[in-house]
Coordinates of C-alpha atoms in Angstrom, one line a residue:
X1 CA -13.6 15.2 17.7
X2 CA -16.9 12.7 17.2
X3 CA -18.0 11.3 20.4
X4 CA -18.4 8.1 17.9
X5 CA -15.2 8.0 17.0
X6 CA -13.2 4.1 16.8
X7 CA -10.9 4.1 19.3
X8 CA -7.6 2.2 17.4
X9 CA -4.4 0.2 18.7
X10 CA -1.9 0.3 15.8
X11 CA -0.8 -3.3 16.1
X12 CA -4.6 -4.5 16.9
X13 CA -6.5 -3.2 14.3
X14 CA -8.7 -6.1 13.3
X15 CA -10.5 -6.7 10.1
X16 CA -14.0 -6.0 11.2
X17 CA -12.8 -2.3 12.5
X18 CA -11.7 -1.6 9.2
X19 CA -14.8 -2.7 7.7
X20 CA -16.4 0.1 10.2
X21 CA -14.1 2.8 8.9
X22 CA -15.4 2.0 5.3
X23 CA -19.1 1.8 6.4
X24 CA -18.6 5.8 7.3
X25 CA -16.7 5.8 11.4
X26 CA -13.8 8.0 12.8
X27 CA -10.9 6.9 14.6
X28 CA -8.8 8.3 17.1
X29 CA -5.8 7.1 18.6
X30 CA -5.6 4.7 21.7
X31 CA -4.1 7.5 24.4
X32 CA -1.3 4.7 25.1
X33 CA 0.1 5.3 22.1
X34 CA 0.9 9.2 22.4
X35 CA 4.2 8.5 24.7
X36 CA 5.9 7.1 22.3
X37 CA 4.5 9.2 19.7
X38 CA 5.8 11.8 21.0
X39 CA 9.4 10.4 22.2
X40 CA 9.9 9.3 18.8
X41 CA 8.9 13.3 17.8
X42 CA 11.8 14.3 20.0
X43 CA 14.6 12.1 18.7
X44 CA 13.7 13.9 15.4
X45 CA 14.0 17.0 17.0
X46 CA 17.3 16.5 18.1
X47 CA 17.9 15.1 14.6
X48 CA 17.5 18.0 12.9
X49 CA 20.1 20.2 14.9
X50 CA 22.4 17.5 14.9
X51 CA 25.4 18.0 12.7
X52 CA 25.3 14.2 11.1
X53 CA 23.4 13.8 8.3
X54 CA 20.1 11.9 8.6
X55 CA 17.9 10.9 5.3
X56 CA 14.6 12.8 5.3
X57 CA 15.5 15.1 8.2
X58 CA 18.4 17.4 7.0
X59 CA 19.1 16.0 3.8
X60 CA 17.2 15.7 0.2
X61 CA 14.8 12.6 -0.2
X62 CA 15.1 9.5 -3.0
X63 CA 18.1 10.2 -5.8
X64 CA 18.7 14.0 -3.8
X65 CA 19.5 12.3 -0.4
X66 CA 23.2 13.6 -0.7
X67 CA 22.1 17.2 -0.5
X68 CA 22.3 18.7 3.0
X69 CA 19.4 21.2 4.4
X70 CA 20.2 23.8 6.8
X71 CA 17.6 23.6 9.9
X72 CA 16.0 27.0 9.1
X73 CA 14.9 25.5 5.8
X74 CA 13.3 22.0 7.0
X75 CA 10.0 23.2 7.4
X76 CA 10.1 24.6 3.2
X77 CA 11.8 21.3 2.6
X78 CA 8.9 19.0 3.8
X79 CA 6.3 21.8 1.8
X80 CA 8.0 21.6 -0.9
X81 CA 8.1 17.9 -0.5
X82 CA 4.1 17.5 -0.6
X83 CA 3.1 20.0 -3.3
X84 CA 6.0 18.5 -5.6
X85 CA 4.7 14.8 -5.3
X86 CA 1.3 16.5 -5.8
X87 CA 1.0 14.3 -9.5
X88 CA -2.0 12.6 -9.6
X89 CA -4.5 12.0 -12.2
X90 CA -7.9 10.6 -13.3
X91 CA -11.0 10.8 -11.5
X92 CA -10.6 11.3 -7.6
X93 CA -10.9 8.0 -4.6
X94 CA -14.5 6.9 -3.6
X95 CA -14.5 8.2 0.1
X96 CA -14.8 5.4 1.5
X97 CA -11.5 4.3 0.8
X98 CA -10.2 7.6 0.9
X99 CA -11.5 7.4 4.7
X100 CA -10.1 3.8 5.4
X101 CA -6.5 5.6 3.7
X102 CA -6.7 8.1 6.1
X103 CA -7.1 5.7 9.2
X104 CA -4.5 3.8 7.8
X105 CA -2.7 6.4 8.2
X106 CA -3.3 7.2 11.7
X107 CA -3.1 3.7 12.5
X108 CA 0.3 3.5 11.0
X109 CA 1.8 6.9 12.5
X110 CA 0.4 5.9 16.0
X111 CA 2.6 2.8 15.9
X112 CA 5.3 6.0 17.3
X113 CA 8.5 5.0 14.9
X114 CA 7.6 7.5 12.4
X115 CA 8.5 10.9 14.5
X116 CA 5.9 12.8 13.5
X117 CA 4.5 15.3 16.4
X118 CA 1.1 14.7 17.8
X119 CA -0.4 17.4 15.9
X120 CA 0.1 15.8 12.7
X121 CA -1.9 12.8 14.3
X122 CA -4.5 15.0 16.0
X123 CA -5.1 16.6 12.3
X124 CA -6.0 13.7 10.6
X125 CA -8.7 12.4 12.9
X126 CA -10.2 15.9 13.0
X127 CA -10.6 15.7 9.3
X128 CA -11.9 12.3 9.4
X129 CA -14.2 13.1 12.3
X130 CA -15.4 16.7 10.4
X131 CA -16.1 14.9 7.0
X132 CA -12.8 16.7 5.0
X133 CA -12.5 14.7 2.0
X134 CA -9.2 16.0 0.3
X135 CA -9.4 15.1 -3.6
X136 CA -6.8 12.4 -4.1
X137 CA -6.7 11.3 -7.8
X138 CA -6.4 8.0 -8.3
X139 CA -3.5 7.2 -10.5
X140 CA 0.1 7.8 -9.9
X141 CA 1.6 6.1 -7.5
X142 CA 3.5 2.5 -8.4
X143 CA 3.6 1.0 -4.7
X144 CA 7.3 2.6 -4.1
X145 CA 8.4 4.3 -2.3
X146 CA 5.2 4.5 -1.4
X147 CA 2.2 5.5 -2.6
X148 CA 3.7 9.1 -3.0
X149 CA 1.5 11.0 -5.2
X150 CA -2.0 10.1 -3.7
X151 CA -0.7 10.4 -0.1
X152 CA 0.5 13.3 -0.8
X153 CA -2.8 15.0 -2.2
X154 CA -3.9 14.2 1.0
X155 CA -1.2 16.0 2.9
X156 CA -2.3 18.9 0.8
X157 CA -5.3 19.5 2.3
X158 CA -3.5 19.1 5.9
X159 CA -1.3 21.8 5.3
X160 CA -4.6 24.0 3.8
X161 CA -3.1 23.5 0.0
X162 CA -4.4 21.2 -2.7
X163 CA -7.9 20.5 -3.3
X164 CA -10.9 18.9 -1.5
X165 CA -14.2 17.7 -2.2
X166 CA -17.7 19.5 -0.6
X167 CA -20.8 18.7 -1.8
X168 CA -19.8 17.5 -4.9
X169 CA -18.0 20.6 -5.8
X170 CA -13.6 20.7 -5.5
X171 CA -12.6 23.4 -3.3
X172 CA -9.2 24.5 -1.8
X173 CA -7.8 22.4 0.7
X174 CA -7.5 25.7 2.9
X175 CA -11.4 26.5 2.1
X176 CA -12.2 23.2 3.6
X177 CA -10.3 23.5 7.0
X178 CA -11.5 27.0 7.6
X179 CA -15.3 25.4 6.7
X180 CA -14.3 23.0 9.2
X181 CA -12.8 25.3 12.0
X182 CA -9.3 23.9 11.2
X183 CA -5.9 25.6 10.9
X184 CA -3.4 24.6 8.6
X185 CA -0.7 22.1 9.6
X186 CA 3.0 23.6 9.5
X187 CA 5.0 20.5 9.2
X188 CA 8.2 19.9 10.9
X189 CA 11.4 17.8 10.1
X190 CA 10.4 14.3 8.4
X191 CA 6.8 15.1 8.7
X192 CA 6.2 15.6 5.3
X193 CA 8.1 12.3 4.5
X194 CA 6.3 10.0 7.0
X195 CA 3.2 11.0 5.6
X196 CA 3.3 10.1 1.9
X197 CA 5.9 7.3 2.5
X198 CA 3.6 4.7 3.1
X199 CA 1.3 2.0 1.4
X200 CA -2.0 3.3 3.1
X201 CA -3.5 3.9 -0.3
X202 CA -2.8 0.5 -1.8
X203 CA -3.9 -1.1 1.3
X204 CA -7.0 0.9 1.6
X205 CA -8.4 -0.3 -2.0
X206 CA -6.9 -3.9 -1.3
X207 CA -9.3 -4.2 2.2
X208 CA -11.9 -2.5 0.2
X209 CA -11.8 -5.1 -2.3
X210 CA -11.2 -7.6 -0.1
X211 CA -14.4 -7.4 2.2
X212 CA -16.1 -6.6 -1.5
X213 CA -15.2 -9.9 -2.7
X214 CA -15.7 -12.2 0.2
X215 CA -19.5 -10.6 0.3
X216 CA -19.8 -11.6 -3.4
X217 CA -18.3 -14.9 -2.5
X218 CA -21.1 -15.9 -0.2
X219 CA -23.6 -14.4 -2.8
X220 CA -22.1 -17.2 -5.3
X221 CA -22.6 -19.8 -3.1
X222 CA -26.5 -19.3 -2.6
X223 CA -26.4 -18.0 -6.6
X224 CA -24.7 -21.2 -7.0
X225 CA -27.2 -23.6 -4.9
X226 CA -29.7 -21.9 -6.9
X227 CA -28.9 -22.9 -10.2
X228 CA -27.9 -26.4 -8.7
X229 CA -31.9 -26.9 -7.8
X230 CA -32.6 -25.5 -11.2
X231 CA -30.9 -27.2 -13.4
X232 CA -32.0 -30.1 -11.0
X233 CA -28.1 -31.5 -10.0
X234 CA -26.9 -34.4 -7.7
X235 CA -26.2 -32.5 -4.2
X236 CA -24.3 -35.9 -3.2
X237 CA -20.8 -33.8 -4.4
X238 CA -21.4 -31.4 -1.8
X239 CA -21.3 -33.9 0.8
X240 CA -18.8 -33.6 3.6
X241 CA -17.3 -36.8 3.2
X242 CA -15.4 -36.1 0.0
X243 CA -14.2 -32.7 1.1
X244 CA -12.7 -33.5 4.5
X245 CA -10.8 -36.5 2.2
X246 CA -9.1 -33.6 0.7
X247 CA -8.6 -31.5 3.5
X248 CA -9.0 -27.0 2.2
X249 CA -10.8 -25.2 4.6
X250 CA -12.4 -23.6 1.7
X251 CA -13.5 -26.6 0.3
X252 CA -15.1 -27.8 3.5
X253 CA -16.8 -24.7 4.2
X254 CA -18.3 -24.2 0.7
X255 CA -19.8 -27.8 0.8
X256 CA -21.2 -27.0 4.1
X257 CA -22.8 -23.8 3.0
X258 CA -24.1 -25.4 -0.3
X259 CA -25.6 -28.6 1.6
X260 CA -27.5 -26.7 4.2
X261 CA -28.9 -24.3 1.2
X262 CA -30.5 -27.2 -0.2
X263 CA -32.0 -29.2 2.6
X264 CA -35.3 -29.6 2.3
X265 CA -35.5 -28.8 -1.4
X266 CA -38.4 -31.1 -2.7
X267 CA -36.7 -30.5 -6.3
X268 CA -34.0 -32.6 -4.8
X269 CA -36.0 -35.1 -4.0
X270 CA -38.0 -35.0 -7.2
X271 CA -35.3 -36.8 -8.9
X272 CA -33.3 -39.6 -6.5
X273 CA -34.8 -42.3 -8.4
X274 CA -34.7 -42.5 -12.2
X275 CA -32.6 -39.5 -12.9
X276 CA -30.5 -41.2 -15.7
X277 CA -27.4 -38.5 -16.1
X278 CA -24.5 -40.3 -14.1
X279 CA -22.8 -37.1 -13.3
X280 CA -23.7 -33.4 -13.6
X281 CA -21.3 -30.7 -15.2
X282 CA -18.1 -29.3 -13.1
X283 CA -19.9 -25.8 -12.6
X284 CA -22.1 -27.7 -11.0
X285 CA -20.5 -30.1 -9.2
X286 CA -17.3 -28.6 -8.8
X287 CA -18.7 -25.9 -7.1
X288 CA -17.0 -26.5 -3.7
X289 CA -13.2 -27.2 -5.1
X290 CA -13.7 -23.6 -6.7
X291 CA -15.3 -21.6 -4.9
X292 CA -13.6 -23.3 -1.8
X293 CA -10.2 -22.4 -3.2
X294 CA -11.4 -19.0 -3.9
X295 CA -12.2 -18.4 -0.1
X296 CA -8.9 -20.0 0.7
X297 CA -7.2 -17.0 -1.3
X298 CA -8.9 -14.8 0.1
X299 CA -8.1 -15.9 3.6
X300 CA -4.8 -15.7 2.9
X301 CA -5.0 -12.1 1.5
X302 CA -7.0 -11.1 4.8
X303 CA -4.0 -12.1 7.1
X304 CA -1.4 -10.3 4.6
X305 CA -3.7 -6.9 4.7
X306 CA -4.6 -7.1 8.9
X307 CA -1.1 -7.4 9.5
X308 CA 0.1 -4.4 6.8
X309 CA -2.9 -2.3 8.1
X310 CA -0.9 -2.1 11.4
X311 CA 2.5 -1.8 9.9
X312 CA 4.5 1.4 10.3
X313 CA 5.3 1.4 6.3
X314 CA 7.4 4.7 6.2
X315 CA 11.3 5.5 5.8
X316 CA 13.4 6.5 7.6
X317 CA 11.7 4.7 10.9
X318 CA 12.5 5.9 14.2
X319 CA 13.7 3.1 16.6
X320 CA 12.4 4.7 20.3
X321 CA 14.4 2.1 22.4
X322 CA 17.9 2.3 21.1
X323 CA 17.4 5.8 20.2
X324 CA 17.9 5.3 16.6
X325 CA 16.5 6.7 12.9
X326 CA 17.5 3.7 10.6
X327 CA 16.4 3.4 6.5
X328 CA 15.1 0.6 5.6
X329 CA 12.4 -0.1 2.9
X330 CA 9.3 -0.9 4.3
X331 CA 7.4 1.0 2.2
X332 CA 8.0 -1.5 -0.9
X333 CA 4.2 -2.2 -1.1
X334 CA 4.9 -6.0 -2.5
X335 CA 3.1 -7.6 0.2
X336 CA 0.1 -5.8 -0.9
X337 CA 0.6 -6.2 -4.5
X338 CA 0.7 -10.2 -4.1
X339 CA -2.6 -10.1 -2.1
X340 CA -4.4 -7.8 -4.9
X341 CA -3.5 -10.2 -7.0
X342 CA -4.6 -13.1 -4.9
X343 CA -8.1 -11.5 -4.9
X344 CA -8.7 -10.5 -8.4
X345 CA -7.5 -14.4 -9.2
X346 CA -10.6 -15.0 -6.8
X347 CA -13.1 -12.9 -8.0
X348 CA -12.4 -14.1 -12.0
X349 CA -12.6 -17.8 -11.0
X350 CA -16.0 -17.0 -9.0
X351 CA -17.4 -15.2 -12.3
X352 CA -16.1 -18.3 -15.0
X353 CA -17.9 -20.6 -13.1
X354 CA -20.9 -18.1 -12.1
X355 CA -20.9 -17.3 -16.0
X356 CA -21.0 -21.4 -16.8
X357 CA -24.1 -22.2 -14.6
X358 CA -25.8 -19.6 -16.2
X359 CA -24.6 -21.0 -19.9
X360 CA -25.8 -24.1 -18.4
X361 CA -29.7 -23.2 -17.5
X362 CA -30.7 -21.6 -20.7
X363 CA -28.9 -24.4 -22.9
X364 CA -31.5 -27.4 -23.5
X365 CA -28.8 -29.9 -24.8
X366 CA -27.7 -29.4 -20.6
X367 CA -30.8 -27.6 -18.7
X368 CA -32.4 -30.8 -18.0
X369 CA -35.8 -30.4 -19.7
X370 CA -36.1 -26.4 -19.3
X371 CA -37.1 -24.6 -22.2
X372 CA -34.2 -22.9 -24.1
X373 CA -33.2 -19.3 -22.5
X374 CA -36.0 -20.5 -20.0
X375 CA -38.1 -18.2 -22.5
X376 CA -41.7 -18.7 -22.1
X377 CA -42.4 -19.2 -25.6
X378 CA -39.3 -20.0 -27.3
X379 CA -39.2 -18.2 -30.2
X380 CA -41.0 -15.4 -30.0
X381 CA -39.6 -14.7 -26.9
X382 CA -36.1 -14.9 -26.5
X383 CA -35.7 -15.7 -22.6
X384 CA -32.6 -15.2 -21.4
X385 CA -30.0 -15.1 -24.4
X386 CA -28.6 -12.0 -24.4
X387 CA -28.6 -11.7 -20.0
X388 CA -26.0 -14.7 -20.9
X389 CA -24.0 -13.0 -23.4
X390 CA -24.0 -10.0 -20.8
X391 CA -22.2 -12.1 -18.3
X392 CA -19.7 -14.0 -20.7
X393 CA -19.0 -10.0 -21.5
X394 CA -18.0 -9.3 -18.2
X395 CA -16.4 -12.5 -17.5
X396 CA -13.9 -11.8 -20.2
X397 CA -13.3 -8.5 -18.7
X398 CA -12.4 -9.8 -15.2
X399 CA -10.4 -12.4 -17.1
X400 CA -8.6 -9.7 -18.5
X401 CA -8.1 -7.7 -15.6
X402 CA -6.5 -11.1 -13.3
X403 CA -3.3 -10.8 -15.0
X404 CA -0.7 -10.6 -12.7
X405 CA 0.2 -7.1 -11.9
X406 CA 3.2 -7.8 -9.3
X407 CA 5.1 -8.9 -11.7
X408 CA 5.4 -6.0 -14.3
X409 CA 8.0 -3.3 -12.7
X410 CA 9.0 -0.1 -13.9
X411 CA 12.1 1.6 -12.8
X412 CA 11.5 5.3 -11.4
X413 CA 13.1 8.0 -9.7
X414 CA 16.5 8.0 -11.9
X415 CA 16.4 4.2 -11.3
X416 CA 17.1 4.6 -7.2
X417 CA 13.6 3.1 -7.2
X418 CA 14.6 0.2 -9.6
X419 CA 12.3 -2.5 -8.4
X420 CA 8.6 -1.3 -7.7
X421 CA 5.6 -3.5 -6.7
X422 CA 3.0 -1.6 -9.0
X423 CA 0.3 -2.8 -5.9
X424 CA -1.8 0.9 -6.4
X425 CA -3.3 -0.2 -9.8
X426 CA -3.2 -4.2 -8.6
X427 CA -5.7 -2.9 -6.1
X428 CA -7.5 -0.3 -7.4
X429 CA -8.7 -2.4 -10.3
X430 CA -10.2 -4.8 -7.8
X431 CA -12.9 -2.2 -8.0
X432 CA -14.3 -2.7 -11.2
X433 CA -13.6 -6.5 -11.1
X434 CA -15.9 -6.6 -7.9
X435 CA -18.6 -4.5 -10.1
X436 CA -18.7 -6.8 -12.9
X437 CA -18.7 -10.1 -10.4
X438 CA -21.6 -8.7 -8.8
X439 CA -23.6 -8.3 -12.5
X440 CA -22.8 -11.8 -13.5
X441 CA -24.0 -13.1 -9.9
X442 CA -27.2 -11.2 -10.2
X443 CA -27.9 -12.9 -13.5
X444 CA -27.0 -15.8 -12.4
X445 CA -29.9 -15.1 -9.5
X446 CA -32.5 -13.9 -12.6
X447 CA -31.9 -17.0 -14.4
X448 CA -31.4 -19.7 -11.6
X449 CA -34.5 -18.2 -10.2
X450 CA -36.6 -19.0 -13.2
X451 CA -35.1 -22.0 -13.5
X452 CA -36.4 -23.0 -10.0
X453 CA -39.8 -21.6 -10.8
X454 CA -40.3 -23.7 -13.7
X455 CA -39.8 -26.5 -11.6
X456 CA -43.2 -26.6 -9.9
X457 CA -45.2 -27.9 -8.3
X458 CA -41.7 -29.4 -6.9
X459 CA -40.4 -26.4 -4.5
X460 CA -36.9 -25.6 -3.7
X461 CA -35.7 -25.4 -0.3
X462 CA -36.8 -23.3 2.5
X463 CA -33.7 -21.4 2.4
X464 CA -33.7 -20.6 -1.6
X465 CA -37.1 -19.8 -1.8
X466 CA -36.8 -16.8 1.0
X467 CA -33.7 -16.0 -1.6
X468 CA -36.3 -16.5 -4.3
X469 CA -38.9 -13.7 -2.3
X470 CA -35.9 -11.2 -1.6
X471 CA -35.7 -10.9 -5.1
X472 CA -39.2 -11.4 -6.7
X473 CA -39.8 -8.3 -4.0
X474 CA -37.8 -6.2 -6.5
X475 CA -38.2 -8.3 -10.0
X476 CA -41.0 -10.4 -11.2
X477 CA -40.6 -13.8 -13.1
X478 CA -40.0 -13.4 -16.7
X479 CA -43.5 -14.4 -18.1
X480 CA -42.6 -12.6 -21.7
X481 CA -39.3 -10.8 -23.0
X482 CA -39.2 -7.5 -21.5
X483 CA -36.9 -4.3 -20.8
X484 CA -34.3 -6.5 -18.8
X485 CA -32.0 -4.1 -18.1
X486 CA -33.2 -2.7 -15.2
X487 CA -34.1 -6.2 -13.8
X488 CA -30.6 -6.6 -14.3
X489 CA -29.5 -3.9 -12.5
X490 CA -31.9 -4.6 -9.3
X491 CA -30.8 -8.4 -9.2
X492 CA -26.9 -6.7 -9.3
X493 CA -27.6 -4.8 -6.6
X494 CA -29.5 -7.2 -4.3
X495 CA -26.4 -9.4 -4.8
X496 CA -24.1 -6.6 -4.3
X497 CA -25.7 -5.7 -0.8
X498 CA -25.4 -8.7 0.8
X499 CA -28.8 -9.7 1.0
X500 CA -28.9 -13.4 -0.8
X501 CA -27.2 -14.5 2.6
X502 CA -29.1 -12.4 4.7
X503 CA -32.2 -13.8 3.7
X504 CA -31.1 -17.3 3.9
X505 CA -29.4 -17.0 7.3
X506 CA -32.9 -15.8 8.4
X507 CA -34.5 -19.1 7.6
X508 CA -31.3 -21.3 8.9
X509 CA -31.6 -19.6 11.8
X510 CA -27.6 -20.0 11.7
X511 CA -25.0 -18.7 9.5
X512 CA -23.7 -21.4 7.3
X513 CA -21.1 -18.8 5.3
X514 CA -17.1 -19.0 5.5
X515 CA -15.8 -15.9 7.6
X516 CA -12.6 -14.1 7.1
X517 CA -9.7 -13.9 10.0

């Protein structure tokens, strides 16, 4: 076991440990926890030489529950169990998430309701700990009972079947125990069931795209002062006055953030007197109702997935007081599903109004006396038109991609799973919405950052212009049209990294940015 290993108290397991699992650390069990581990074990043991039936233990599982298994076959049963639910496709998890899945589980077993044997327990962190990345597809499991098929792949590996990644390569789940000094797992009664009866792979893309999103979030607030200076806006709609009237914590975060941005910008100043436009455009002004509300979402989203990250999410669930095994349904993933769905909302309403400020710059009839495209030579140089049409491209994707997908339900398992919560795919696409939210922030940063440079001698703010150096460090100012793609792809990932913040934090000397339970 890693010396660096995240100690972990299923039931406290906050949001920034999580973030740690994903950023590449082990976890092992608080030792408090193993009692009851292991009393719940021993209730199953007696379980499965009882004579009464008990789901999961001595019986069948899902539409099969009515057929009984005799106690010399339990340990085939659960096998059979994993390598039959073993029906995934498509391209295999990141391992980041696969990781975070992995704790999850841990987290979730250590709660002690699920009976499994410490073993089972003691497995998982040594894979973790040893870098064994089992090859989970990603499609195939629809949130219940569980994610079943990718859990499962992962049980695979624990069991030394399956497949696992190495180097890039797929190799058996049994070649990458024995590279790791590992010996198969024999599983005992409802081992096998506790393991892929759970929603630890929904969750683990949810948090994923979670902590993805509020990072981006932030970036759009310093993209979003940005293009405010550029396109030379009233900052007086940021003031704190008119959001405490309404009352979001979003709201009054965001206009915080955006008016310390922009002190001391001497664009700002430029202007106080004899700026004849009344009012500016709602990307522009607007900015702390939306992106406030999308911080709001996500809040609520965090305290859904904190509290399901510590869940014990498996059926049947083992009740260590009264000495019970009850069935219940926690696995139904809709908690999850609703939250994926809260955050993709967020991260398509952050990219329409990213995408409108950009519309905004490079259009004369509304840039405020920049040239069109902010091209140097209008013309025979086209600026920044197509970077905008780039960003109305993946706008429309993400737009796509919020649909609802708690809502669409599809019958399984001979309809004994009639009512499923479809939260894998909710939160796997968040993915790919995060990846396109990220490209229309970092042209949002090329363009607002031209914008601002065209501006002078009038300087932006302290804050901006160390945003300004972070990325001229990487891409120049546009003096003439140019191979922009790859200027494209460093603002992306500049944005994606967190680093727009980081920078302006530097020169505040104190961080301005909302914060997630």
């Amino acid at each position: 076991m890693s010396d660096q290993a995240m100690v972990v108290s299923p039931g406290a397991v906050s949001l920034d440990d999580l973030a740690r699992v994903l950023d590449g650390a082990a976890v092992q069990l608080d030792p408090a926890f193993w009692p009851r581990v292991e009393a719940a074990a021993d209730l199953v043991a007696r379980a499965a030489t009882a004579d009464a039936a008990v789901y999961g233990i001595n019986t069948g599982f899902g539409k099969l529950a009515s057929s009984r298994i005799p106690l010399e076959q339990t340990a085939a049963l659960q096998r059979n169990l994993i390598v039959s639910h073993c029906c995934g496709v498509g391209p295999p998890m990141p391992e980041p998430v696969l990781r975070l899945m992995m704790a999850l589980k841990i987290i979730s077993l250590g709660r002690g309701a699920s009976g499994v044997r410490r073993a089972v327990i003691e497995q998982l962190q040594a894979m973790l700990a040893r870098g064994i990345c089992p090859r989970v597809p990603q499609r195939g499991s629809v949130g219940a009972s569980g994610d079943l098929a990718p859990l499962a792949h992962m049980t695979a590996v624990m069991i030394g079947e399956g497949q696992a990644m190495r180097g890039g390569a797929v190799i058996s789940g049994r070649a990458a125990l024995d590279a790791a000094g590992l010996a198969p797992l024999t599983l005992g009664p409802k081992e096998g069931l506790a393991l892929i009866n759970g929603t630890q792979f929904s969750t683990a893309y949810a948090i994923s795209g979670l902590l993805r999103a509020h990072r981006l979030a932030c970036a759009g607030l310093v993209t979003g002062a940005l293009s405010a200076d550029a396109a030379m806006a009233s900052t007086t709609p940021y003031r704190p006055e008119i959001q405490l009237l309404r009352g979001h914590a979003g709201q009054i975060a965001a206009g915080a953030t955006l008016t310390a941005l922009l002190q001391g910008s001497a664009i700002r100043d430029s202007h106080l007197d004899g700026d004849a436009r009344v009012q500016d455009p709602y990307c522009l002004r607007c900015q702390p109702q939306v992106a406030g509300a999308a911080f709001d979402l996500l809040t609520q989203a965090a305290r859904t997935l904190i509290i399901e990250a510590n869940a014990v999410t498996d059926n049947p669930l083992v009740l260590v007081d009264s000495g019970e095994i009850v069935s219940g349904g926690n696995f139904h993933a809709e908690p999850v599903a609703f939250a994926a769905d809260q955050i993709a909302l967020a991260i398509a309403e952050l990219g329409a109004i990213s995408e409108r400020r950009i519309a905004t710059l490079v259009d004369p009839a509304l840039n405020f006396g920049l040239p069109p495209f902010l091209a140097s030579a209008p013309g025979l140089h086209s600026g920044f038109m197509s970077a905008e049409v780039t960003a109305a491209a993946l706008h429309a994707e993400n737009k796509q991609r919020a649909a609802p997908c708690s809502t669409d339900s599809t019958p399984t398992s001979a309809n004994q799973e009639d009512h499923v919560s479809m939260a894998a795919h909710a939160a796997r696409r968040l993915s790919e919405m995060a990846d396109n939210l990220a490209g229309i922030l970092g042209i949002e940063l090329l363009v607002a950052a031209q914008g601002v440079g065209l501006r002078a001698p009038h300087a932006t703010s302290p804050a901006l212009a160390a945003v300004i150096d972070a990325l001229r460090a990487r891409v120049p100012a546009l003096a003439g049209d140019r191979y922009m793609a790859l200027d494209i792809a460093e603002a992306t990932a500049l944005v994606a990294s967190g680093a727009l913040p980081a920078a302006a934090v530097a020169v505040l000397r104190h961080d301005p940015f909302p914060t997630l339970p």
